[in-house]
Structures are given as structure tokens and as C-alpha cells.
mmCIF file of C-alpha atoms in Angstrom:
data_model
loop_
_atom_site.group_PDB
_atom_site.id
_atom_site.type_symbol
_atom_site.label_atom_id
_atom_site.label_comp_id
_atom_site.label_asym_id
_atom_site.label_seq_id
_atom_site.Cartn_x
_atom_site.Cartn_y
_atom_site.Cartn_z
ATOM 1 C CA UNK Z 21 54.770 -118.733 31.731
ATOM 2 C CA UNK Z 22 52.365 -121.676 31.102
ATOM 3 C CA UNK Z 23 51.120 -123.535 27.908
ATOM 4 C CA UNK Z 24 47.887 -121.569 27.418
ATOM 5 C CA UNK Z 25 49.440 -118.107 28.312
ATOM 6 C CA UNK Z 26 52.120 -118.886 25.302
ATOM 7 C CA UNK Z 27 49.543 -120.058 23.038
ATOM 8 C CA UNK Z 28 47.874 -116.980 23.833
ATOM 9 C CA UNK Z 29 50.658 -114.512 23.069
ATOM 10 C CA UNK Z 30 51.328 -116.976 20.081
ATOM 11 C CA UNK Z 31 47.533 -116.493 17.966
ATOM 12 C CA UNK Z 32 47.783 -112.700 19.669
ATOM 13 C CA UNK Z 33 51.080 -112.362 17.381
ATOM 14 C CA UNK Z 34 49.598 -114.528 14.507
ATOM 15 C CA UNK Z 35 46.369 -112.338 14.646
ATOM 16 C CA UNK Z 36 47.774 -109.518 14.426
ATOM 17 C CA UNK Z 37 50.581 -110.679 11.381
ATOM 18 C CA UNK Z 38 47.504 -111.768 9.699
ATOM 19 C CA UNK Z 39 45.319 -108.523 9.604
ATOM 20 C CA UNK Z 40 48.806 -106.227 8.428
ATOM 21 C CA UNK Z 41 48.865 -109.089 6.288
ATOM 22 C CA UNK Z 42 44.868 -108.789 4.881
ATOM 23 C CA UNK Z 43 45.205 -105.069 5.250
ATOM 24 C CA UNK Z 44 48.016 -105.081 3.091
ATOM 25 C CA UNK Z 45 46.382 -106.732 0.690
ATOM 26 C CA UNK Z 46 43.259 -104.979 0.713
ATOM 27 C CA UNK Z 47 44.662 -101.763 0.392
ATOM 28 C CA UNK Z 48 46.446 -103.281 -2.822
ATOM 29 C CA UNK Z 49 42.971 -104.411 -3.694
ATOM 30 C CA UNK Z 50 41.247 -101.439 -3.315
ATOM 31 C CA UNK Z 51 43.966 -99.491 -5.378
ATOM 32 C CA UNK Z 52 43.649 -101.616 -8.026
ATOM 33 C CA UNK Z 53 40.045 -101.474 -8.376
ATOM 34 C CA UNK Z 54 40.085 -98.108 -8.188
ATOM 35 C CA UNK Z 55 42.554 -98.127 -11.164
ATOM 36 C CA UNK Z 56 40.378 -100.279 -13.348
ATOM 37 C CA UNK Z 57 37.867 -98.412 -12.907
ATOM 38 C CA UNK Z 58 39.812 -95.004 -13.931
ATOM 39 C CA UNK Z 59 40.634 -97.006 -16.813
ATOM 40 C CA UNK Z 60 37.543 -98.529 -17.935
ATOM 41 C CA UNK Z 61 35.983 -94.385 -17.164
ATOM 42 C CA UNK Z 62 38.618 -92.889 -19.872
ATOM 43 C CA UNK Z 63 37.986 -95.898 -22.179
ATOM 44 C CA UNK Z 64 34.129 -95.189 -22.027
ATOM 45 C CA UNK Z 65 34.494 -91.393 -22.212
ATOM 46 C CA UNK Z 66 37.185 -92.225 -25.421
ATOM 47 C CA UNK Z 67 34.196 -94.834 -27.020
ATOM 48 C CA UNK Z 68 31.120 -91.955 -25.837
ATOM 49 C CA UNK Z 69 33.263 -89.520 -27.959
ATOM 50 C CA UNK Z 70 34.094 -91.449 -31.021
ATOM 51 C CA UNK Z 71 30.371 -92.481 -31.021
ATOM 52 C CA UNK Z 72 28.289 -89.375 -30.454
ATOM 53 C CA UNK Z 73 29.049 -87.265 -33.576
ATOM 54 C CA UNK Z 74 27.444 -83.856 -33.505
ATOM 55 C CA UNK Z 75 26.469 -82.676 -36.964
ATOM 56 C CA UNK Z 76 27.217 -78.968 -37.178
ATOM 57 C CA UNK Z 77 23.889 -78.485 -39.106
ATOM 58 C CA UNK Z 78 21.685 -80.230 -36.502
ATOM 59 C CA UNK Z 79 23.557 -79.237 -33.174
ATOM 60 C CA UNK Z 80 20.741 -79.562 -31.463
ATOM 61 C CA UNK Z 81 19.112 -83.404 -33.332
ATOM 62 C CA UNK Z 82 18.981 -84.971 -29.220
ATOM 63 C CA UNK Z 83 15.785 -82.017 -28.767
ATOM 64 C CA UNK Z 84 14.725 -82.037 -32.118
ATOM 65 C CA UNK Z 85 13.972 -85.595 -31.741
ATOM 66 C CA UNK Z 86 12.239 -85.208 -28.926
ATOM 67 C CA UNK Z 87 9.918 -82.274 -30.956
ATOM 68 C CA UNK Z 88 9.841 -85.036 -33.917
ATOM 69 C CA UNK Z 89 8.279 -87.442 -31.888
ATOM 70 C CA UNK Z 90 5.690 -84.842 -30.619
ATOM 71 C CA UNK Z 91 4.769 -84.160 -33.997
ATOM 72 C CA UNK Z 92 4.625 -87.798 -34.840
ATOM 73 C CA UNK Z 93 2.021 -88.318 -32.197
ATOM 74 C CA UNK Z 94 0.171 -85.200 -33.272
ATOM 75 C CA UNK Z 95 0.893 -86.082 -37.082
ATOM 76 C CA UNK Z 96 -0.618 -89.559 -36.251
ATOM 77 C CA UNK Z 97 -3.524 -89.469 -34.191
ATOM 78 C CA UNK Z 98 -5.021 -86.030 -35.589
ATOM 79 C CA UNK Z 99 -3.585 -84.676 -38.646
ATOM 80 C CA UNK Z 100 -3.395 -87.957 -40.440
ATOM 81 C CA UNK Z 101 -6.970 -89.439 -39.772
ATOM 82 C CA UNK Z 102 -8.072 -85.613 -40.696
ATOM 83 C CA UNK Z 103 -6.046 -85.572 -44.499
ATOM 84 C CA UNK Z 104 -7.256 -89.219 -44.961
ATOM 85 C CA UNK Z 105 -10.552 -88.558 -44.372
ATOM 86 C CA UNK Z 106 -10.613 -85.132 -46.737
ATOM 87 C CA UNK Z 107 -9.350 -87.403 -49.163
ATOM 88 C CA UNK Z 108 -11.978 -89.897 -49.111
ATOM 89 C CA UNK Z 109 -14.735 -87.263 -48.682
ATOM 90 C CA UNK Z 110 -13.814 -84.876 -50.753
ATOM 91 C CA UNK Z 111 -13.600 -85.517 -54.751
ATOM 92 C CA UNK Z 112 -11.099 -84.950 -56.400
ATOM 93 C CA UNK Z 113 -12.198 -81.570 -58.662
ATOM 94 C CA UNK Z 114 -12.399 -80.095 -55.345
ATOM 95 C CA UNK Z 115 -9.544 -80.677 -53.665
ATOM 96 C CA UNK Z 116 -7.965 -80.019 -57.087
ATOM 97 C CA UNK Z 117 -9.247 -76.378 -57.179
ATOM 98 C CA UNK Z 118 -8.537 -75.927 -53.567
ATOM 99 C CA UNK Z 119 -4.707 -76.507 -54.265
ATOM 100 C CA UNK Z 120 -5.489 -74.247 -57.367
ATOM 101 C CA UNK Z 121 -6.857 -71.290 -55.597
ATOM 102 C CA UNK Z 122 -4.533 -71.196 -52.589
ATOM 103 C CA UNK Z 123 -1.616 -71.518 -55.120
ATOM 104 C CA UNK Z 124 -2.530 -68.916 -57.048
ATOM 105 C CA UNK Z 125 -3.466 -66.644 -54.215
ATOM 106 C CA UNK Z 126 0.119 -66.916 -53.098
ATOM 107 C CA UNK Z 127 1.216 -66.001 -55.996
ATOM 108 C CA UNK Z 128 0.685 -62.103 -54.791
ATOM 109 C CA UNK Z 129 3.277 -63.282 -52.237
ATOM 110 C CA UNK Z 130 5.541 -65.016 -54.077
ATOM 111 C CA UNK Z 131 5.629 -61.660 -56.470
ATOM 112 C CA UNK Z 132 6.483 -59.805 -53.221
ATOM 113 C CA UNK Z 133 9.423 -61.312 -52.584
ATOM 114 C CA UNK Z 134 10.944 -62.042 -55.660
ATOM 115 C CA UNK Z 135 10.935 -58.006 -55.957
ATOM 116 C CA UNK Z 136 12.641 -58.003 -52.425
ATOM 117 C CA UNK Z 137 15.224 -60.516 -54.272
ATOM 118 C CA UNK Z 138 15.817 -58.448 -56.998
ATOM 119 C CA UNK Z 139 14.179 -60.416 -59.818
ATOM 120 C CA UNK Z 140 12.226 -57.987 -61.223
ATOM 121 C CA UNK Z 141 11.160 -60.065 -64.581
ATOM 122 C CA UNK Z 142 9.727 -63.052 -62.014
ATOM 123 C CA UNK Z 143 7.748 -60.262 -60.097
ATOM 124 C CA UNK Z 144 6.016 -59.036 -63.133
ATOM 125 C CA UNK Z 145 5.657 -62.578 -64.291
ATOM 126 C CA UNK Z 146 3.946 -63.363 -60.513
ATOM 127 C CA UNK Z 147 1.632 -60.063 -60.712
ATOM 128 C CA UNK Z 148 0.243 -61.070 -64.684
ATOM 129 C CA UNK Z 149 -0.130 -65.078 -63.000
ATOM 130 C CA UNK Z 150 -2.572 -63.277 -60.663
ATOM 131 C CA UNK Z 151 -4.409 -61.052 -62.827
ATOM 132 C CA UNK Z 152 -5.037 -63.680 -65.484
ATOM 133 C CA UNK Z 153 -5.981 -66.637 -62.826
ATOM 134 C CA UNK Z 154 -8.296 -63.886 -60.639
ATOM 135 C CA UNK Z 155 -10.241 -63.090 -63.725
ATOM 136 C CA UNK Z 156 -10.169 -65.833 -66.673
ATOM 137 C CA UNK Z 157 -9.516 -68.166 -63.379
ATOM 138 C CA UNK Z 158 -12.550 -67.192 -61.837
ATOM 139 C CA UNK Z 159 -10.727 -65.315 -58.884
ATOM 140 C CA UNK Z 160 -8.185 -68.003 -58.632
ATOM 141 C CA UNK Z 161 -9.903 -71.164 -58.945
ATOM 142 C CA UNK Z 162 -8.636 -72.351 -62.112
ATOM 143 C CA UNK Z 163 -4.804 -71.864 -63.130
ATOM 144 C CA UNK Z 164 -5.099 -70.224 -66.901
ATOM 145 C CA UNK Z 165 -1.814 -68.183 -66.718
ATOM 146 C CA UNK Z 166 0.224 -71.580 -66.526
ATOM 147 C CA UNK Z 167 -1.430 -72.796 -69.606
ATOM 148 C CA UNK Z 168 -1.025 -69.455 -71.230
ATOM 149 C CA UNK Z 169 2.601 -70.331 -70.424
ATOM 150 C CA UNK Z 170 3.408 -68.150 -67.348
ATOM 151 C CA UNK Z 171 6.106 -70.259 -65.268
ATOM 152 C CA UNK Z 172 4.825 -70.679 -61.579
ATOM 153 C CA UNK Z 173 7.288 -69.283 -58.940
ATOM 154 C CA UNK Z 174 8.358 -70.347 -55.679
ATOM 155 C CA UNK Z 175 9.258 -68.110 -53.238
ATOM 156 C CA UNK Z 176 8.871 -66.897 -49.438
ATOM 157 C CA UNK Z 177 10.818 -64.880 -47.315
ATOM 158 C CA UNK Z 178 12.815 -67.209 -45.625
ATOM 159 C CA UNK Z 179 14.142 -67.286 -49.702
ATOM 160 C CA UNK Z 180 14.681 -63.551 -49.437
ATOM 161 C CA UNK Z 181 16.435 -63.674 -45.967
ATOM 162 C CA UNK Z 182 18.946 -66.283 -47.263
ATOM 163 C CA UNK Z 183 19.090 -63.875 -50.835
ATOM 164 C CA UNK Z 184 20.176 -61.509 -48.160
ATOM 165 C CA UNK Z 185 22.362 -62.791 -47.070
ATOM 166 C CA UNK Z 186 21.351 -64.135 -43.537
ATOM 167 C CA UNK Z 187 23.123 -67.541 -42.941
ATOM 168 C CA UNK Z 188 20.639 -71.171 -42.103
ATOM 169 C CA UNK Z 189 21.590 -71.262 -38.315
ATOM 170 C CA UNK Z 190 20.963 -74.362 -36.497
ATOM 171 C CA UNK Z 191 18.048 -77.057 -37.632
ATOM 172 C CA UNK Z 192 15.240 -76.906 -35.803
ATOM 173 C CA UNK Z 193 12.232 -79.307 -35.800
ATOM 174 C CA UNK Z 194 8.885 -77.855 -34.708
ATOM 175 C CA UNK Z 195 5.989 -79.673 -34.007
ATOM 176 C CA UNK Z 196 3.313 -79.202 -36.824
ATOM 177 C CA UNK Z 197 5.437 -76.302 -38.644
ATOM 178 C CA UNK Z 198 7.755 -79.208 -39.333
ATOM 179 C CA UNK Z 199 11.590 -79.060 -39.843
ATOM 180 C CA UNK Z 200 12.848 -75.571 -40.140
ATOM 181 C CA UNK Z 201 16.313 -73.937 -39.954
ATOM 182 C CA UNK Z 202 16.229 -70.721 -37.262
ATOM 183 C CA UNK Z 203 16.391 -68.447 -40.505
ATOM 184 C CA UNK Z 204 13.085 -69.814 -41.709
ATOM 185 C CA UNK Z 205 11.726 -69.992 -38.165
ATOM 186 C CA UNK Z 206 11.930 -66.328 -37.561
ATOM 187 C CA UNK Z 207 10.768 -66.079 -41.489
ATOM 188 C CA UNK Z 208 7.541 -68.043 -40.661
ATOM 189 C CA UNK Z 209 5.768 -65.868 -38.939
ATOM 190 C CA UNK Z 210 5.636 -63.402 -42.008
ATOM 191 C CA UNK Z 211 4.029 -65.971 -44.215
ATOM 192 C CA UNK Z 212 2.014 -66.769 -42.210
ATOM 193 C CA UNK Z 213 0.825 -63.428 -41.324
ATOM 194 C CA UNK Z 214 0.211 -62.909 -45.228
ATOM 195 C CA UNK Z 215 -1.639 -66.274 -45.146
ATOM 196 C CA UNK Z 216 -4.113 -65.434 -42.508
ATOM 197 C CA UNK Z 217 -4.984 -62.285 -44.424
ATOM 198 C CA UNK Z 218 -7.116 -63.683 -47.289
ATOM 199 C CA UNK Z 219 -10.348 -62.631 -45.937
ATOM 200 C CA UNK Z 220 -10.783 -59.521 -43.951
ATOM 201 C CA UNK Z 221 -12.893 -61.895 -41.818
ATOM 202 C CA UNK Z 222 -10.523 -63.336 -39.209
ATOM 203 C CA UNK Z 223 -13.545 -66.461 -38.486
ATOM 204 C CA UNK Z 224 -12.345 -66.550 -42.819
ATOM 205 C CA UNK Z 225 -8.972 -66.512 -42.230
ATOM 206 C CA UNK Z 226 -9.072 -69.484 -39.392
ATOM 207 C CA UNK Z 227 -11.340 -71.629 -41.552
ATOM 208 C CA UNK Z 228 -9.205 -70.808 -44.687
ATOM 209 C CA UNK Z 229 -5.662 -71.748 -42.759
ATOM 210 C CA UNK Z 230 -7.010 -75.107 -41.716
ATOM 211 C CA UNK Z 231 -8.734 -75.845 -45.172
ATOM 212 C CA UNK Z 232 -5.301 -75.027 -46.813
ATOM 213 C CA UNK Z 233 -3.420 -76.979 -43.611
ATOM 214 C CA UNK Z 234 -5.541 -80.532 -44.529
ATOM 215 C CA UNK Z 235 -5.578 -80.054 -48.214
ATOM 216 C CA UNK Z 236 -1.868 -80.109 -48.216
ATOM 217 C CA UNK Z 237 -1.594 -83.259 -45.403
ATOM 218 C CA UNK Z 238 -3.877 -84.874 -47.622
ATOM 219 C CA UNK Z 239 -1.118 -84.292 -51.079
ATOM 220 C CA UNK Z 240 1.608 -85.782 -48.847
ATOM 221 C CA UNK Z 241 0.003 -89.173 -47.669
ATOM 222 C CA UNK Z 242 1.696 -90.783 -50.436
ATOM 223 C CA UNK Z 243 5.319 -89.487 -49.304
ATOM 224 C CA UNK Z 244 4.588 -91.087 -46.076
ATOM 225 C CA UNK Z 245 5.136 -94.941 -47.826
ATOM 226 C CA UNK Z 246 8.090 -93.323 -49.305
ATOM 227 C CA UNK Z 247 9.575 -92.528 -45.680
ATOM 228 C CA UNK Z 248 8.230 -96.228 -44.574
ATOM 229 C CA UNK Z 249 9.960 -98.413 -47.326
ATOM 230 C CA UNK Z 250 13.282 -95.820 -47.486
ATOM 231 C CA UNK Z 251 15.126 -97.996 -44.949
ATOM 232 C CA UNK Z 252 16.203 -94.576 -43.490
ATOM 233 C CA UNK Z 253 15.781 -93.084 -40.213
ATOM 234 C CA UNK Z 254 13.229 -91.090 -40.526
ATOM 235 C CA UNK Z 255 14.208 -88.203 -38.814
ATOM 236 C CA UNK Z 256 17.443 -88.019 -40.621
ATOM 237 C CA UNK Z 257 15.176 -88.565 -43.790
ATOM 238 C CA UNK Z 258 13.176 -85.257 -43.072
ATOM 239 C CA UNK Z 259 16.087 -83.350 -42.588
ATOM 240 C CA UNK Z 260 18.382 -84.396 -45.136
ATOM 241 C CA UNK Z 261 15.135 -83.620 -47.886
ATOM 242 C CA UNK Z 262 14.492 -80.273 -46.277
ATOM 243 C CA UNK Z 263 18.162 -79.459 -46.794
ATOM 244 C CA UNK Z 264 18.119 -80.698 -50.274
ATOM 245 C CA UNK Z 265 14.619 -78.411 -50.697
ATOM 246 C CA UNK Z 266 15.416 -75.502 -49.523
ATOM 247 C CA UNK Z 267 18.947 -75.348 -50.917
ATOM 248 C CA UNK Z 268 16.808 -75.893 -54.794
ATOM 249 C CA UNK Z 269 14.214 -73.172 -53.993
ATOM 250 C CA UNK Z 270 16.927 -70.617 -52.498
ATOM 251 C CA UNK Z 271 18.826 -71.383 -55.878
ATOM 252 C CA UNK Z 272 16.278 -71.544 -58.361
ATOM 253 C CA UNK Z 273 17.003 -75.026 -59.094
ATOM 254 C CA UNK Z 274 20.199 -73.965 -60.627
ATOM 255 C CA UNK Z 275 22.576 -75.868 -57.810
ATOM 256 C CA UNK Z 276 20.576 -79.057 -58.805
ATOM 257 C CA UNK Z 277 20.623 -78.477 -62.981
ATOM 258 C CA UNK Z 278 24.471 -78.137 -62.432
ATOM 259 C CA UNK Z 279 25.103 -80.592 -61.171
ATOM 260 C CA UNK Z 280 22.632 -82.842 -63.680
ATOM 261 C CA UNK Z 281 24.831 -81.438 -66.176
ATOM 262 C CA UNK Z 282 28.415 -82.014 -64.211
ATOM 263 C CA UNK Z 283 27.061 -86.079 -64.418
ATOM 264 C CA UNK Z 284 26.093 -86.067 -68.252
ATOM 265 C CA UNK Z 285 29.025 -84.664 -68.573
ATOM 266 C CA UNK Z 286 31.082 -87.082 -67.108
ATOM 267 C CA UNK Z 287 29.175 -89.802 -68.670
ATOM 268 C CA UNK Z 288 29.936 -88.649 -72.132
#
């Protein structure tokens, strides 16, 4: 056998040494990339756990976000402009006796349910609010029954549901309706169905509905800088002060005095 046929068989032999060799070691590569990155996938599905809480009251915030920042655009480039607008236009008698005569036309409503409630007394209080206001008030436009010292209810019958007994269900954020739990969402279509029915005229009713709609935009501009200079997200604002609302209205306040009293208790 000559020189070059030996150095032949000699790099054949290396060669082949060398890619068992490199194979060896990629294979050992390859395994332990592949168990880095099993490790680093449990460590992010461990850290994606810890992080995403779900709250059990808003199992559903990642598309109620989404329907909060619908409103927001609706909120901002219509509704908004609209209130501040009435607000500048308008004076201030007016929008005054607006508030008056919607609030005391709901007072029929608010009656309504606090018989469905079983609060009898509040009922008859609601039904004398209404006769007073729709004749001393001038059907409604002036509010003589609370300076006669008749207490102004609130109620609706997403307050009688709950009264009932039917539990909040899951938060819900709807675009112009606002934030709602799904007891009050099925409830809303009731109220509204008494609200549209002010005038037997349903041209009335639309006109009405959207007066009512601005009037009360226009009382809430100033919660808006509220919201703003909170510091809080604002989502998580809106919800935790609906909570806090509806839990006052469903108890007559009487949650919230206890626990007034609880801390001047505690202080003393």
C-alpha cells in the first residue's frame, strides 16, 4: 500500500471519528436545549399564573376592557362634546328642572318597586312625592314634597331582583349602559321600558330618553377630574364604585352607616 492510499484510509478513519464525535455532541446539544427550554416553558407558565389573577367578581375584566375602551371612544368623541355643550348652552334653572322633573317622574317607579320589596311605608311615601310634585310641582317640575319633608327614594328593579334574592353574577361592562352586573343587565331592560313610556308619543319618548341621557352626562363631567387625578386605573375605578353603589342602594345605606358607626366606635 503506498503513502497516499494510507493517508487516505488515515483522514477516511479520522473523518469518520470526527462526525460520531460532532454527532455525539450535537445530539447532547440538542437535548439540552430542548431541556432549557422545557424549563424556561414551566417557569413562564409558573410566573403567567402567579401574575394573571382572575377576580371572581370580574371573570370576564380581559372583554370588559375591551367594551370599556369602546365606550371611552364613544364617551369621548360624542357623548362628552354633547353634555359639555348642554352645559354651556343651557342655564342652569333649566337643566335644574330637567333633573327635577325626570326625578320626580321616576318616582312612580321607584314606588313600584319598593312595593315589590316589601316596604310598604316607602311606597306610600313615593306615591304622596308624586302627587304633591305633579300638582304644587307643576306636574313635576319643581320638587315641593322634599321640602315638605318627604325623603326621596332610590330604587329600580335590579334592587328588587337582588331583594329577591337573585345573586350579582359576573361584572359586565357595556358600552353606553356602563358597568353592570348580569343581574342588573337583564334588570335594564325593565327600566328602561318604564322610561320610554312618559309620553304616549314614541317621537316623545325618543326625544325625552336622550334629553334625560345628556342632562345626566352633563351632572357627571365633574367626576371625570375625579377619575383623572385618582391615580387609579380607571377601569378598576368604575368598577370598584359601582360595587360600592349598588351594594348602598340594595341596602338602604344601612351596610355603609354600620360601618360609620363600627369606626366611631373604635375611635372612642
Amino acid at each position: 500500500m503506498n503513502n497516499f492510499a494510507f493517508s487516505s484510509i488515515f483522514a477516511a478513519i479520522l473523518l469518520i471519528c470526527n462526525f460520531g464525535i460532532s454527532e455525539k455532541s450535537l445530539a447532547q446539544e440538542n437535548n439540552q436545549n430542548q431541556n432549557n427550554q422545557s424549563q424556561n416553558n414551566q417557569n413562564n407558565e409558573i410566573s403567567q399564573t402567579e401574575t394573571e389573577y382572575v377576580n371572581p367578581k370580574d371573570p370576564y375584566e380581559k372583554f370588559n376592557r375591551k367594551m370599556y375602551w369602546v365606550h371611552k371612544q364613544i364617551d369621548d368623541y360624542f357623548l362628552k362634546p354633547v353634555a359639555k355643550t348642554y352645559n354651556y348652552v343651557v342655564p342652569l334653572p333649566i337643566k335644574h328642572t330637567t333633573s327635577t322633573f325626570f326625578g320626580n317622574y321616576n318616582d312612580i317607579w321607584i314606588g313600584f318597586n319598593g312595593l315589590l320589596q316589601g316596604k310598604p311605608k316607602n311606597a306610600a311615601n313615593d306615591a304622596l312625592r308624586v302627587l304633591i310634585n305633579a300638582t304644587l310641582g307643576i306636574f313635576g317640575m319643581f320638587d315641593v314634597a322634599s321640602e315638605l319633608g318627604l325623603e326621596k327614594h332610590d330604587e329600580d328593579f335590579g334592587q328588587t331582583l337582588a331583594v329577591w334574592g337573585v345573586g350579582d353574577g359576573p361584572y359586565l361592562f357595556l358600552p353606553i349602559l356602563g358597568p353592570k352586573t348580569l343581574r342588573d343587565a337583564v334588570a335594564t331592560p325593565v327600566n328602561l321600558d318604564y322610561y320610554w313610556s312618559i309620553f304616549d308619543n314614541p317621537r316623545a319618548n325618543n326625544i325625552s330618553t336622550a334629553v334625560s341621557a345628556i342632562n345626566t352626562r352633563a351632572e357627571l363631567l365633574a367626576l371625570d377630574n375625579v377619575i383623572d387625578e385618582s391615580g387609579i386605573d380607571n377601569y378598576v375605578f368604575a368598577r370598584e364604585a359601582y360595587f360600592q353603589l349598588r351594594a348602598n342602594q340594595i341596602n338602604d345605606g344601612e351596610r355603609l352607616k354600620s360601618a360609620d358607626e363600627d369606626d366611631d366606635y373604635s375611635k372612642e
